[in-house]
Coordinates of C-alpha atoms and ligand atoms in Angstrom, one line a residue:
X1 CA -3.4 -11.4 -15.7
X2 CA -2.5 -8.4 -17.6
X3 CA -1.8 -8.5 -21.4
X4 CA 2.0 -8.6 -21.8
X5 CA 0.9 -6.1 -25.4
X6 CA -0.1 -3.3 -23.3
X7 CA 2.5 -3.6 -20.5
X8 CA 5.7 -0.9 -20.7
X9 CA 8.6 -1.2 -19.4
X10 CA 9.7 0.3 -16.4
X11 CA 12.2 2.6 -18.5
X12 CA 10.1 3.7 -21.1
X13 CA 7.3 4.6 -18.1
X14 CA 9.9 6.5 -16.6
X15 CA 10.9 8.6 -19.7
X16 CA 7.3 9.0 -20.6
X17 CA 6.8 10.2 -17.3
X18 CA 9.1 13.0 -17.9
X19 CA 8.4 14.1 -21.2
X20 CA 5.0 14.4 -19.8
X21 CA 6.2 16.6 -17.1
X22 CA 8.6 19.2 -19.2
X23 CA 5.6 19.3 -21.8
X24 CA 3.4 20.3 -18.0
X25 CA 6.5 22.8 -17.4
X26 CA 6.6 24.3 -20.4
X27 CA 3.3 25.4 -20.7
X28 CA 2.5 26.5 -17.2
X29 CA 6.0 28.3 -17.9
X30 CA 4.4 30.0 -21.4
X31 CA 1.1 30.8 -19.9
X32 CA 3.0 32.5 -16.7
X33 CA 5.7 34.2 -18.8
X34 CA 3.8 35.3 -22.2
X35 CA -0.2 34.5 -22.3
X36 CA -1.2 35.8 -18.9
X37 CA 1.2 39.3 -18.3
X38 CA -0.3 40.1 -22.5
X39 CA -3.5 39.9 -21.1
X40 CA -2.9 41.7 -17.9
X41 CA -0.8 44.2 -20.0
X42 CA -4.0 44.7 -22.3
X43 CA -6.6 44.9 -19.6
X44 CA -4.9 47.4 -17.7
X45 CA -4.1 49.5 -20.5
X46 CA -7.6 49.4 -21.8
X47 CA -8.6 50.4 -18.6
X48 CA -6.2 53.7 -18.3
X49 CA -7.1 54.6 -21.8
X50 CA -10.7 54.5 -20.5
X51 CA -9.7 56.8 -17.2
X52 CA -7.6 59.5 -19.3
X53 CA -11.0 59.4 -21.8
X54 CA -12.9 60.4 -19.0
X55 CA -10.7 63.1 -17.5
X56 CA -10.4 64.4 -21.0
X57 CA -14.2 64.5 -21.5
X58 CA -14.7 66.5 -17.9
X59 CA -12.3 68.8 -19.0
X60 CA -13.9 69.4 -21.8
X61 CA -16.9 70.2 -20.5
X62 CA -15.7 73.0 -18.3
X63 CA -14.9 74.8 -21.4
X64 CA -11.6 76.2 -20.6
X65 CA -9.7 75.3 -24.2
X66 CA -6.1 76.2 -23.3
X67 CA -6.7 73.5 -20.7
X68 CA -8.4 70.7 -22.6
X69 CA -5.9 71.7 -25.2
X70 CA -2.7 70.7 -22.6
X71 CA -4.4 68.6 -21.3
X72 CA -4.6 66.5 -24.6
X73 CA -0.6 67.1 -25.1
X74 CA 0.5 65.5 -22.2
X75 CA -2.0 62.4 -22.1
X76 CA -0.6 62.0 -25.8
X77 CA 2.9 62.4 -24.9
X78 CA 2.6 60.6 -21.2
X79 CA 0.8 57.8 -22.6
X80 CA 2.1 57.2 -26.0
X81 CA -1.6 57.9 -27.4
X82 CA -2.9 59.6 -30.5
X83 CA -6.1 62.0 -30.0
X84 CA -8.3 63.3 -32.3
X85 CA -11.3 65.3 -30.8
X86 CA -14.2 66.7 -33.6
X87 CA -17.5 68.6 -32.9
X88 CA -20.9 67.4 -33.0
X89 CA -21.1 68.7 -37.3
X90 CA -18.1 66.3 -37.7
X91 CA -15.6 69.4 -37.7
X92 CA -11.7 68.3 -36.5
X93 CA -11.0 70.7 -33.8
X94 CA -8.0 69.1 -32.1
X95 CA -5.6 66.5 -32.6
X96 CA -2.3 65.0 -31.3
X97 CA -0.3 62.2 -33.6
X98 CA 2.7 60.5 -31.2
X99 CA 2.9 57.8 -34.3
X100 CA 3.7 59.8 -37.3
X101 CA 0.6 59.5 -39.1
X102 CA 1.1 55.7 -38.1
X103 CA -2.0 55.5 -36.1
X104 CA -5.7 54.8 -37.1
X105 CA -6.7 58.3 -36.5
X106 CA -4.7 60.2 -38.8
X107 CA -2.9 60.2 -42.2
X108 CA -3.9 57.7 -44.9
X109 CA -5.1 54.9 -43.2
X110 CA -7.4 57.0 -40.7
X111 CA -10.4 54.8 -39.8
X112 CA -11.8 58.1 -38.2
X113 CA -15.2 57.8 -40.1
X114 CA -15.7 53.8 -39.3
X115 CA -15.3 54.5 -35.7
X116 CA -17.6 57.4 -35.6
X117 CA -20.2 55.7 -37.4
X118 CA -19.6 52.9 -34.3
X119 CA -19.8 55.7 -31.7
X120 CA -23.2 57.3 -32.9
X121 CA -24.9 53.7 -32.6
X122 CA -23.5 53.2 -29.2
X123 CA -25.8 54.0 -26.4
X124 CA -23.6 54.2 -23.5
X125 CA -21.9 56.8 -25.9
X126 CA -18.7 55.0 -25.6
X127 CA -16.8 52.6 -27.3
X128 CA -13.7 50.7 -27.0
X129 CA -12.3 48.4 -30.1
X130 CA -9.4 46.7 -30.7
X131 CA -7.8 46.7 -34.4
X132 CA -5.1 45.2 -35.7
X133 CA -3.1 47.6 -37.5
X134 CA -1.9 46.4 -41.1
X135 CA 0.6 49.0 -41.2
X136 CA 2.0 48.9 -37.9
X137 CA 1.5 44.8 -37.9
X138 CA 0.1 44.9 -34.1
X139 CA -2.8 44.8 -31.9
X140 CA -4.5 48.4 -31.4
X141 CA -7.1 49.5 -28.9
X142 CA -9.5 52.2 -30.1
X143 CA -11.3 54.4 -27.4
X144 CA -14.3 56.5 -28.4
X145 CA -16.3 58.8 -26.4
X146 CA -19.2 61.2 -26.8
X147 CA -18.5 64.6 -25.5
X148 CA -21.0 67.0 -23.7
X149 CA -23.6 67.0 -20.9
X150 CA -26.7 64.9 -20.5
X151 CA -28.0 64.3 -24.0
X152 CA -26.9 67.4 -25.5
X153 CA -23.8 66.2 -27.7
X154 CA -20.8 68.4 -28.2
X155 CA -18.2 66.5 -29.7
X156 CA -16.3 62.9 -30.2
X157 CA -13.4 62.1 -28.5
X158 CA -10.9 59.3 -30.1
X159 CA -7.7 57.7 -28.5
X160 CA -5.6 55.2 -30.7
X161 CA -2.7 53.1 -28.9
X162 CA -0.8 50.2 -29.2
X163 CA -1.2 47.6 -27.5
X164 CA 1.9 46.1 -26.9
X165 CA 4.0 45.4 -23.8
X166 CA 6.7 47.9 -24.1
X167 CA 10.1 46.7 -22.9
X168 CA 10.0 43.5 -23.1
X169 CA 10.8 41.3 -25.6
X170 CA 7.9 38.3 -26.5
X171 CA 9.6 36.8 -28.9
X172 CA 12.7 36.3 -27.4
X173 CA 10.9 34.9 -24.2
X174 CA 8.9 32.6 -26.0
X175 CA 12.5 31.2 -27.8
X176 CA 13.8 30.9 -23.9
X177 CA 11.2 29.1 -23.1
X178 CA 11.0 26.5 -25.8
X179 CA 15.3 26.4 -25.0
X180 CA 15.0 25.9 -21.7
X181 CA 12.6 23.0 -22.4
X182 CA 14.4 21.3 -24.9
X183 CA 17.7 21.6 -22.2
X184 CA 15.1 20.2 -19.5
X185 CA 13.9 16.8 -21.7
X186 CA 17.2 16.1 -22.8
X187 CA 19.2 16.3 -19.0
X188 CA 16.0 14.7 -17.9
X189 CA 15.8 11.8 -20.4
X190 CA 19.5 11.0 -19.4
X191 CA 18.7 11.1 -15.8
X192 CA 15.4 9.0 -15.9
X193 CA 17.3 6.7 -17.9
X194 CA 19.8 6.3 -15.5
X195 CA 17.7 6.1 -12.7
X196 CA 15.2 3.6 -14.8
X197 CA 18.0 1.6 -15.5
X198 CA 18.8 1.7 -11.4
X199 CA 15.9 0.4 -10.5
X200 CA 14.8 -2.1 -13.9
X201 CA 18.4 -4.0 -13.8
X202 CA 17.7 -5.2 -10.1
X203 CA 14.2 -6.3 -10.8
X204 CA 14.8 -8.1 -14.0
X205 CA 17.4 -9.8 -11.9
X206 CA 14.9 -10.5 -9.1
X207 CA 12.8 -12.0 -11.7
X208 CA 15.6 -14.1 -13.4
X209 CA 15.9 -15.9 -9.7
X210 CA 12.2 -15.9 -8.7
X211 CA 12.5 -17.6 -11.8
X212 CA 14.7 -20.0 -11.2
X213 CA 13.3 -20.3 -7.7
X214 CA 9.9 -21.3 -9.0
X215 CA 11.8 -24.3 -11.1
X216 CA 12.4 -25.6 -7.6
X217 CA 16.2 -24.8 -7.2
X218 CA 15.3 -23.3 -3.3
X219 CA 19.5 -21.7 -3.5
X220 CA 18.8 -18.9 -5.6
X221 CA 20.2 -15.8 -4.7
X222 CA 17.7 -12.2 -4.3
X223 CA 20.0 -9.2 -5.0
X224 CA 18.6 -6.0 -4.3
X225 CA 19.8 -2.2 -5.6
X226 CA 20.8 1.2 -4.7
X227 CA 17.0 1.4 -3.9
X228 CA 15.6 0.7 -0.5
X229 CA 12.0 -0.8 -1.5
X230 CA 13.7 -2.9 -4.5
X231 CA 16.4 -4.2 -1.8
X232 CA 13.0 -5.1 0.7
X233 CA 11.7 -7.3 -2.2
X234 CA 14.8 -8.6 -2.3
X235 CA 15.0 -9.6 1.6
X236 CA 11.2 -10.6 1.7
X237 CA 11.4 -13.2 -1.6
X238 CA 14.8 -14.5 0.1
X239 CA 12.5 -14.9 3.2
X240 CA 10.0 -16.5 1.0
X241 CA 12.2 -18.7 -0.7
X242 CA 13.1 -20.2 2.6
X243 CA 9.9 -21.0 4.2
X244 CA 8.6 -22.4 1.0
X245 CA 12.0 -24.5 1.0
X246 CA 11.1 -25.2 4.5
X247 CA 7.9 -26.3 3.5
X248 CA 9.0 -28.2 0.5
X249 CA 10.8 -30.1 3.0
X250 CA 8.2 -30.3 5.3
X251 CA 5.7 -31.7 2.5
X252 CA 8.6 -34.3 1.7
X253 CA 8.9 -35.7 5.5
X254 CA 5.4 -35.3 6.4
X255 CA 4.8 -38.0 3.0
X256 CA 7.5 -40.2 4.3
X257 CA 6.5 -40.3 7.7
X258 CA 2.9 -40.7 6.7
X259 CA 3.9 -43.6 4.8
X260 CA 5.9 -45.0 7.3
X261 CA 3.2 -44.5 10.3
X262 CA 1.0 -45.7 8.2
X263 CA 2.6 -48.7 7.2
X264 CA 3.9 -49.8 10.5
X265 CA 0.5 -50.9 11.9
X266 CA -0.5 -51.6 8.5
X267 CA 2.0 -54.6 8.5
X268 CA 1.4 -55.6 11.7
X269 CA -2.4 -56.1 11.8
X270 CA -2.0 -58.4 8.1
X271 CA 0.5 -60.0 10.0
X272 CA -1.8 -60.7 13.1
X273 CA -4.7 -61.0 10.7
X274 CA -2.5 -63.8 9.1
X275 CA -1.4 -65.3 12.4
X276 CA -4.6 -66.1 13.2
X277 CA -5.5 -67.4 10.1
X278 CA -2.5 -70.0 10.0
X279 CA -1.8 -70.6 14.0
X280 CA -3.6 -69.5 16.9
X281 CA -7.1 -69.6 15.0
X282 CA -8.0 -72.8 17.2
X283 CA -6.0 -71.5 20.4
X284 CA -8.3 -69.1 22.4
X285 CA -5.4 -67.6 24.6
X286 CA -2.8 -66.6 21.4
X287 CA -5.7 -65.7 19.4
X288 CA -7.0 -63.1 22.1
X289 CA -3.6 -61.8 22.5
X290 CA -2.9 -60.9 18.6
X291 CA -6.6 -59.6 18.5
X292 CA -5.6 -57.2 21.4
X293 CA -2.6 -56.3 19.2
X294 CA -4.7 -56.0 15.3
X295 CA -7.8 -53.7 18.2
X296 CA -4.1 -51.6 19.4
X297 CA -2.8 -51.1 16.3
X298 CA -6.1 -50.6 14.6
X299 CA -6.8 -47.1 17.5
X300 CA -3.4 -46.3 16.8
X301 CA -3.8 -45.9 13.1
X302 CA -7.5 -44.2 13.7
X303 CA -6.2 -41.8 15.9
X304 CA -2.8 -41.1 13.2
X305 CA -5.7 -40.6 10.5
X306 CA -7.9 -38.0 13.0
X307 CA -5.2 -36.2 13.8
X308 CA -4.1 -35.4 10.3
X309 CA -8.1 -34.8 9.7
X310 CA -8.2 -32.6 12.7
X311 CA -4.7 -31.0 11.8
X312 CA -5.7 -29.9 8.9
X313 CA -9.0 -29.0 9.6
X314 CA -7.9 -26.3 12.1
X315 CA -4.7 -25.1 9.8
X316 CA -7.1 -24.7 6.8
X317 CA -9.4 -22.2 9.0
X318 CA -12.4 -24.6 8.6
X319 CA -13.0 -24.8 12.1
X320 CA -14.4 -22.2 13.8
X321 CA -14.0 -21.3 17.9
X322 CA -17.2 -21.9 19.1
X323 CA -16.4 -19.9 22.3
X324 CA -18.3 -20.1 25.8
X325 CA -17.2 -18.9 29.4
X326 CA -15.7 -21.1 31.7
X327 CA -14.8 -21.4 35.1
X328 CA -10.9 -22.4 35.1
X329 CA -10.0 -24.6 38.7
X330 CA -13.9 -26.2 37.9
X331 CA -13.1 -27.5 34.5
X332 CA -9.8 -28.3 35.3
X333 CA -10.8 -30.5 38.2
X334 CA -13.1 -32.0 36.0
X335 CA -10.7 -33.0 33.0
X336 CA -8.0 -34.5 36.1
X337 CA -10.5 -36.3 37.4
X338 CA -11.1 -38.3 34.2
X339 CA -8.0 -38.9 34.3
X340 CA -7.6 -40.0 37.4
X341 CA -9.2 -43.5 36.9
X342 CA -6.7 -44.7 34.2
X343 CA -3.5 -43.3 35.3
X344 CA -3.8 -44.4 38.8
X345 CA -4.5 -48.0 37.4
X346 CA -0.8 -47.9 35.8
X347 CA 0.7 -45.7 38.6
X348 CA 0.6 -42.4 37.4
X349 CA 0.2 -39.9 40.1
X350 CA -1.5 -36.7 38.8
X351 CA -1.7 -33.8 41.4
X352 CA -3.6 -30.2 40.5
X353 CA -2.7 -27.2 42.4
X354 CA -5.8 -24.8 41.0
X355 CA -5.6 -21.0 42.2
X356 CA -8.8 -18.6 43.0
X357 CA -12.0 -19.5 40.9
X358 CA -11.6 -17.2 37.9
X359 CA -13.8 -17.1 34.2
X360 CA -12.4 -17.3 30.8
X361 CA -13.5 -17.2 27.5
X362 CA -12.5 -20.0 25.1
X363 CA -13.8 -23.2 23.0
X364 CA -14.2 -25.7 25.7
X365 CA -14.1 -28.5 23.9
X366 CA -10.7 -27.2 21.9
X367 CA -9.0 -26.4 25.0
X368 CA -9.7 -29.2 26.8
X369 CA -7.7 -31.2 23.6
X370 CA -4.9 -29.2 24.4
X371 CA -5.0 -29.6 28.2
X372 CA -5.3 -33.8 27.3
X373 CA -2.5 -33.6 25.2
X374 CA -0.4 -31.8 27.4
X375 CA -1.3 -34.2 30.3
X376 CA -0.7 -37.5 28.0
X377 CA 3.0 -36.4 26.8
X378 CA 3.8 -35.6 30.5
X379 CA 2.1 -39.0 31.2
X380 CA 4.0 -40.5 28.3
X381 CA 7.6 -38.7 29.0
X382 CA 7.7 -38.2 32.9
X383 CA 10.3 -40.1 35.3
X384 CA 10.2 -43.3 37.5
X385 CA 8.5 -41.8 39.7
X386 CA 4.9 -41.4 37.6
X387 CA 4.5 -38.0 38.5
X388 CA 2.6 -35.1 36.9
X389 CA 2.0 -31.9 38.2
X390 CA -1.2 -29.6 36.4
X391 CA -1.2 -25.7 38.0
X392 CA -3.3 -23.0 37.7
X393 CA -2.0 -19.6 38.5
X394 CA -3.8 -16.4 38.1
X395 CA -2.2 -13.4 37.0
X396 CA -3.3 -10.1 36.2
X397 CA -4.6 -10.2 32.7
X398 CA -4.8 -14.1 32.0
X399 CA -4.3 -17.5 33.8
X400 CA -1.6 -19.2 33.1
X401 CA -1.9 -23.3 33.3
X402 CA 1.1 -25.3 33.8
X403 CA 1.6 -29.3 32.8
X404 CA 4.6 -30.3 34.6
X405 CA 6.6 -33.9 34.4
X406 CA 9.9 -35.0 35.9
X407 CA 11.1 -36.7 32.8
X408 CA 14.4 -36.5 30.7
X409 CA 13.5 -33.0 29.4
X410 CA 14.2 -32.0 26.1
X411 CA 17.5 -30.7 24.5
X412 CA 17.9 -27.1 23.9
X413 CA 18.5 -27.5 19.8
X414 CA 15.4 -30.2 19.9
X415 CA 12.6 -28.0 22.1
X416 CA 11.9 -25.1 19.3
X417 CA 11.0 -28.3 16.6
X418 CA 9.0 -30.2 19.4
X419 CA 5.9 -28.4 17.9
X420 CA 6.6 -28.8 14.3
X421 CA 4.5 -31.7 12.7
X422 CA 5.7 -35.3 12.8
X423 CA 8.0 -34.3 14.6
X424 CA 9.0 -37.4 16.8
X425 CA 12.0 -37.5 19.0
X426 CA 14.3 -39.9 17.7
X427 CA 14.5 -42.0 21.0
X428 CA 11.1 -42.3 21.4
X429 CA 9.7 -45.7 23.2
X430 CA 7.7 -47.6 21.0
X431 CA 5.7 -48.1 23.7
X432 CA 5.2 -44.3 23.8
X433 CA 2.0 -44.1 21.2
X434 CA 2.1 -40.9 19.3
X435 CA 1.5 -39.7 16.2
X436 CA 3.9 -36.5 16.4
X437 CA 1.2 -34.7 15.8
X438 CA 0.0 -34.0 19.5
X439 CA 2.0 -30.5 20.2
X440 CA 0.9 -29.5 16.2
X441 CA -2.5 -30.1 17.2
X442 CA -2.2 -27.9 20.6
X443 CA -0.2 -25.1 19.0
X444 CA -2.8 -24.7 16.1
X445 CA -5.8 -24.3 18.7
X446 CA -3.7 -22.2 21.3
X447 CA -2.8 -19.7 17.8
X448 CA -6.9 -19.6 17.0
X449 CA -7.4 -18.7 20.1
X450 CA -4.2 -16.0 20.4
X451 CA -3.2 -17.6 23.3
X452 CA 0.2 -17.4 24.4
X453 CA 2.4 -20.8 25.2
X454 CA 5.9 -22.3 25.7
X455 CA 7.9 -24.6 27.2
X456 CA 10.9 -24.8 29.4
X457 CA 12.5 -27.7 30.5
X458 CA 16.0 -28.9 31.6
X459 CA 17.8 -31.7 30.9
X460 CA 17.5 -34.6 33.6
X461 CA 15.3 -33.0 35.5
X462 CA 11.9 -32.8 33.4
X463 CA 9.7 -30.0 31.2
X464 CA 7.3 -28.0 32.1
X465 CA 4.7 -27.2 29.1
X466 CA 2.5 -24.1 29.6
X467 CA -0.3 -21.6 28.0
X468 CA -2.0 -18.4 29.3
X469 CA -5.9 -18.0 29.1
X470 CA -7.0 -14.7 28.4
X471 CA -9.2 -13.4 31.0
X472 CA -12.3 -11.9 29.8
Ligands
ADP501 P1 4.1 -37.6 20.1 O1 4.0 -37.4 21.6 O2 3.0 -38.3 19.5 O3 5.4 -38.1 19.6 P2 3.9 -34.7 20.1 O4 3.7 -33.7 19.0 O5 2.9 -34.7 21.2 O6 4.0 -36.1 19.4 O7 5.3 -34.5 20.7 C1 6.4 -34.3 19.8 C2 7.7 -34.7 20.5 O8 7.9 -33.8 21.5 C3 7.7 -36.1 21.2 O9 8.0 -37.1 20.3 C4 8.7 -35.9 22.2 O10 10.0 -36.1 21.7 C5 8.6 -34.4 22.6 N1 7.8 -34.2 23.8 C6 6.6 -33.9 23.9 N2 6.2 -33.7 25.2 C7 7.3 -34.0 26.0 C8 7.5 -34.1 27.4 N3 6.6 -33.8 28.3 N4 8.8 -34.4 27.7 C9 9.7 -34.7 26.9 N5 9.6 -34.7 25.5 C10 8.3 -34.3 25.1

C-alpha cells in the first residue's frame, strides 16, 4: 500500500501538471523566438563578413586602387561595416567608419594594434573575434585578414560590425514571451482546476459509497461524472456491489441450508441410534429396519459432505482436467449400461439413441459425473411412466449429448436458479435424495472444460438437460 504522505491529490496533480507544461512552453517558445534566430543571426553574419573579406582581399591583389577603394565603400555602406586596411610597415592606407568613430577600428577606443598583434601570430593569416563593445554596450565581431600572394605579405585587412539582429526588437520579445506565459498558467490553472474538480468530486463520492458499501450496506448508490471512464467505475462497482450482495446472500443460505441438511440426518440417525438402544435392540426385524435408515441417512450425509468437498475443490481451481480422448456412443454405452442394473430393478426404463462413432477430448472421469448426474435428476424427476431418454447427436464442430425425462418440467422463473448451489426446488419429494448441489457440481466441470450447456423444458411435459463436447 502506498504512503498516504507522498500521495497528491488528483487536483494538485492536475495543476502541477500544467505548470510543468507552460514552464516546457515557455522555454521551447524562448529558445525558438530569441536563443536560436541570435545564433543563426550571428553565424550567418560572421560568415558574410568572412565572404566580403575575401572578395576584398582578391581585389586587392589585382592592384587596381580605384577599385579596391569602391570596393571598400560599398561593403561598408551595404553592410553596415567599418574597414580599416594598413600595409605590411603598419602604414594606414584606407579606411571607411559607418559608426562615427564608434567602432573598434577607429577613434579613441581603436583596438587596431591588439588585433594586429592577433593577426601576425595567426597562421591561417586570418582571424575572426568577437568583442563586446564597452561604448556601444553590444556584441562585436572583428574580421582580420592578411593581404598579398603566397607568403609575401602586403597588408592587413580589418572589418568591425555589430552583431546585432537589426529590426527586431529582443527585448520586447523576450517581455511577450514571459506575458504570454504568465496569461497561459493563469487560464490554465483555472481550467485544470475546473476540470480536476470535474473529475475529483465524482471519485471522492465513489469512495464515500465504496465506503459505505464495504461496511456491508449492499444499497449504496455509484454516481458517476461528466467523464466517461469515471461514469464506467461507477457502473462496474454498482455491478460489483451486486454480485458481492449476491454472494453475501449466497454465503448466508448456503450456512443455513448447510445447517439444516446437515442436521436433518443428524437427528435422525441419534434418533435411530436411540431407538435401538431403548426398543428394538432385542427385536431383529425393527432393529434391521432403523439400521437401514441410520446406513441411508449416514450415505446421505457422506455424499452432502463430498459434494461440498468436491464443489469446492473444482470452484477453487484445485482440480485440474486430467484430459484423455474418448470415443463418445462407446463410453456412453458403457455409463447406461451401469445403470441399467439398478434402474430396471425399480422400473426405470433408460433408452440411448448414440449417433456415428466420433472422438473427443475431455476428463473422463469428470464428465462421466456430469453425465450421472444428469441421468439421476431425470431418474429422480421423470413421470409415471419411468422413462429416460440419453442422445447423442453429432454436429459439425462438437457432439451434443441430450438427458431427456418426461417429468413436471421446471418453471420458467425457477430453470435459470436450477444451477445455483443448494438450490432445491421447494416441492421436492423427500424421497428425492439430493443435496442441491448436483447441477453446481455439473456446471462447474462443464465451465473447466468450456463446454457449452442448457436446459429447456416445458411445463407438464418434462426437461430436457443438455451439453456439447468439443470435438478435437
Ligand atoms: P438435487 O437434485 O440434489 O436437488 P440438483 O442441483 O441436481 O440438486 O438440482 C437442483 C434442482 O433442480 C432440483 O432440486 C430440482 O428442483 C431441479 N431439477 C434438476 N433436474 C431436474 C429435472 N430433470 N426435472 C425437473 N427438475 C429438475
Amino acid at each position: 500500500m502506498r504512503n498516504n504522505l507522498s500521495q497528491t491529490p488528483l487536483q494538485a496533480e492536475i495543476l502541477l501538471c500544467f505548470i510543468f507544461f507552460t514552464i516546457i512552453f515557455a522555454g521551447v517558445l524562448w529558445v525558438m523566438q530569441i536563443v536560436l534566430p541570435e545564433r543563426i543571426y550571428r553565424s550567418n553574419t560572421i560568415r558574410e563578413l568572412q565572404q566580403l573579406a575575401d572578395n576584398l582581399s582578391s581585389i586587392y591583389e589585382n592592384g587596381d586602387v580605384l577599385e579596391f577603394k569602391e570596393a571598400l565603400e560599398f561593403v561598408s555602406r551595404d553592410s553596415y561595416v567599418c574597414i580599416s586596411v594598413y600595409k605590411s610597415n603598419g602604414r594606414y592606407v584606407y579606411s571607411c567608419d559607418v559608426m562615427n568613430y564608434h567602432c573598434l577600428l577607429h577613434g579613441a577606443h581603436s583596438m587596431v594594434r591588439e588585433f594586429s598583434n592577433e593577426l601576425r601570430k595567426s597562421s591561417t593569416g586570418e582571424i575572426c573575434m568577437t568583442v563586446y563593445d564597452q561604448e556601444l554596450q553590444m556584441d562585436t565581431v572583428v574580421i582580420g585578414k592578411v593581404l598579398g600572394s603566397g607568403d609575401e605579405v602586403s597588408g592587413y585587412l580589418f572589418m568591425n560590425a555589430i552583431l546585432k539582429q537589426s529590426g527586431t526588437n529582443t527585448r520586447a520579445q523576450k517581455q511577450l514571451i514571459i506575458i504570454a506565459s504568465l496569461i497561459l498558467l493563469i487560464i490554465g490553472s483555472i481550467i485544470s482546476f475546473i476540470v480536476s474538480r470535474m473529475l475529483s468530486v465524482p471519485i471522492a463520492r465513489i469512495t464515500e459509497s465504496a465506503k459505505r458499501m464495504a461496511k456491508g450496506d449492499y444499497n449504496t448508490k455509484f454516481e458517476g461524472g461528466s467523464c466517461l471512464e469515471v461514469d464506467e467505475l461507477a457502473t462496474a462497482l454498482t455491478y460489483a456491489e451486486h454480485e458481492i450482495s449476491k454472494a453475501d446472500m449466497m454465503q448466508r443460505d448456503l450456512i443455513a441450508n448447510v445447517s439444516h441438511d446437515l442436521r436433518t440426518p443428524l437427528t435422525m440417525l441419534k434418533a435411530y441410534a436411540e431407538m435401538i438402544r431403548d426398543l428394538s435392540g432385542d427385536n431383529p426385524v425393527k432393529r434391521e429396519a432403523h439400521l437401514k435408515i441410520i446406513i441411508d441417512e449416514t450415505d446421505r450425509l457422506a455424499a452432502l459432505v463430498n459434494d461440498i468437498l468436491d464443489l469446492s475443490k473444482l470452484e477453487n481451481g484445485s482440480q485440474k482436467l486430467e484430459t484423455q480422448q474418448i470415443d463418445v456412443s462407446a463410453w456412453l454405452s458403457d455409463i447406461i449400461q451401469r445403470y441399467k442394473g439398478v434402474s430396471e430393478q425399480m422400473g426405470y426404463h433408460i433408452s440411448f439413441t448414440p449417433d456415428e462413432s466420433c472422438m473427443v477430448e475431455c476428463d473422463a472421469a469428470k464428465m462421466e459425473r456430469v453425465v450421472c448426474n444428469l441421468i439421476n435428476n431425470a431418474i429422480n424427476y421423470t413421470g409415471e411412466d419411468k422413462q429416460v431418454f440419453v442422445s447423442q447427436i453429432n454436429t459439425e464442430d462438437a457432439v451434443r449429448i441430450e438427458v431427456r425425462d418426461t417429468g413436471q418440467g421446471i418453471e420458467p422463473d425457477k430453470i435459470k436458479k436450477i444451477f445455483d448451489k443448494y438450490y432445491r426446488s421447494e416441492n421436492h419429494k423427500r424421497e428425492v435424495v439430493g443435496t442441491g448441489l448436483g447441477l453446481s457440481i455439473v456446471k462447474a466441470i462443464l465451465k473447466l472444460h468450456n463446454f457449452s450447456f442448457g436446459v429447456h423444458s416445458k411445463l407438464g411435459e418434462g426437461s430436457v438437460f443438455w451439453f456439447e463436447l468439443r470435438k478435437s
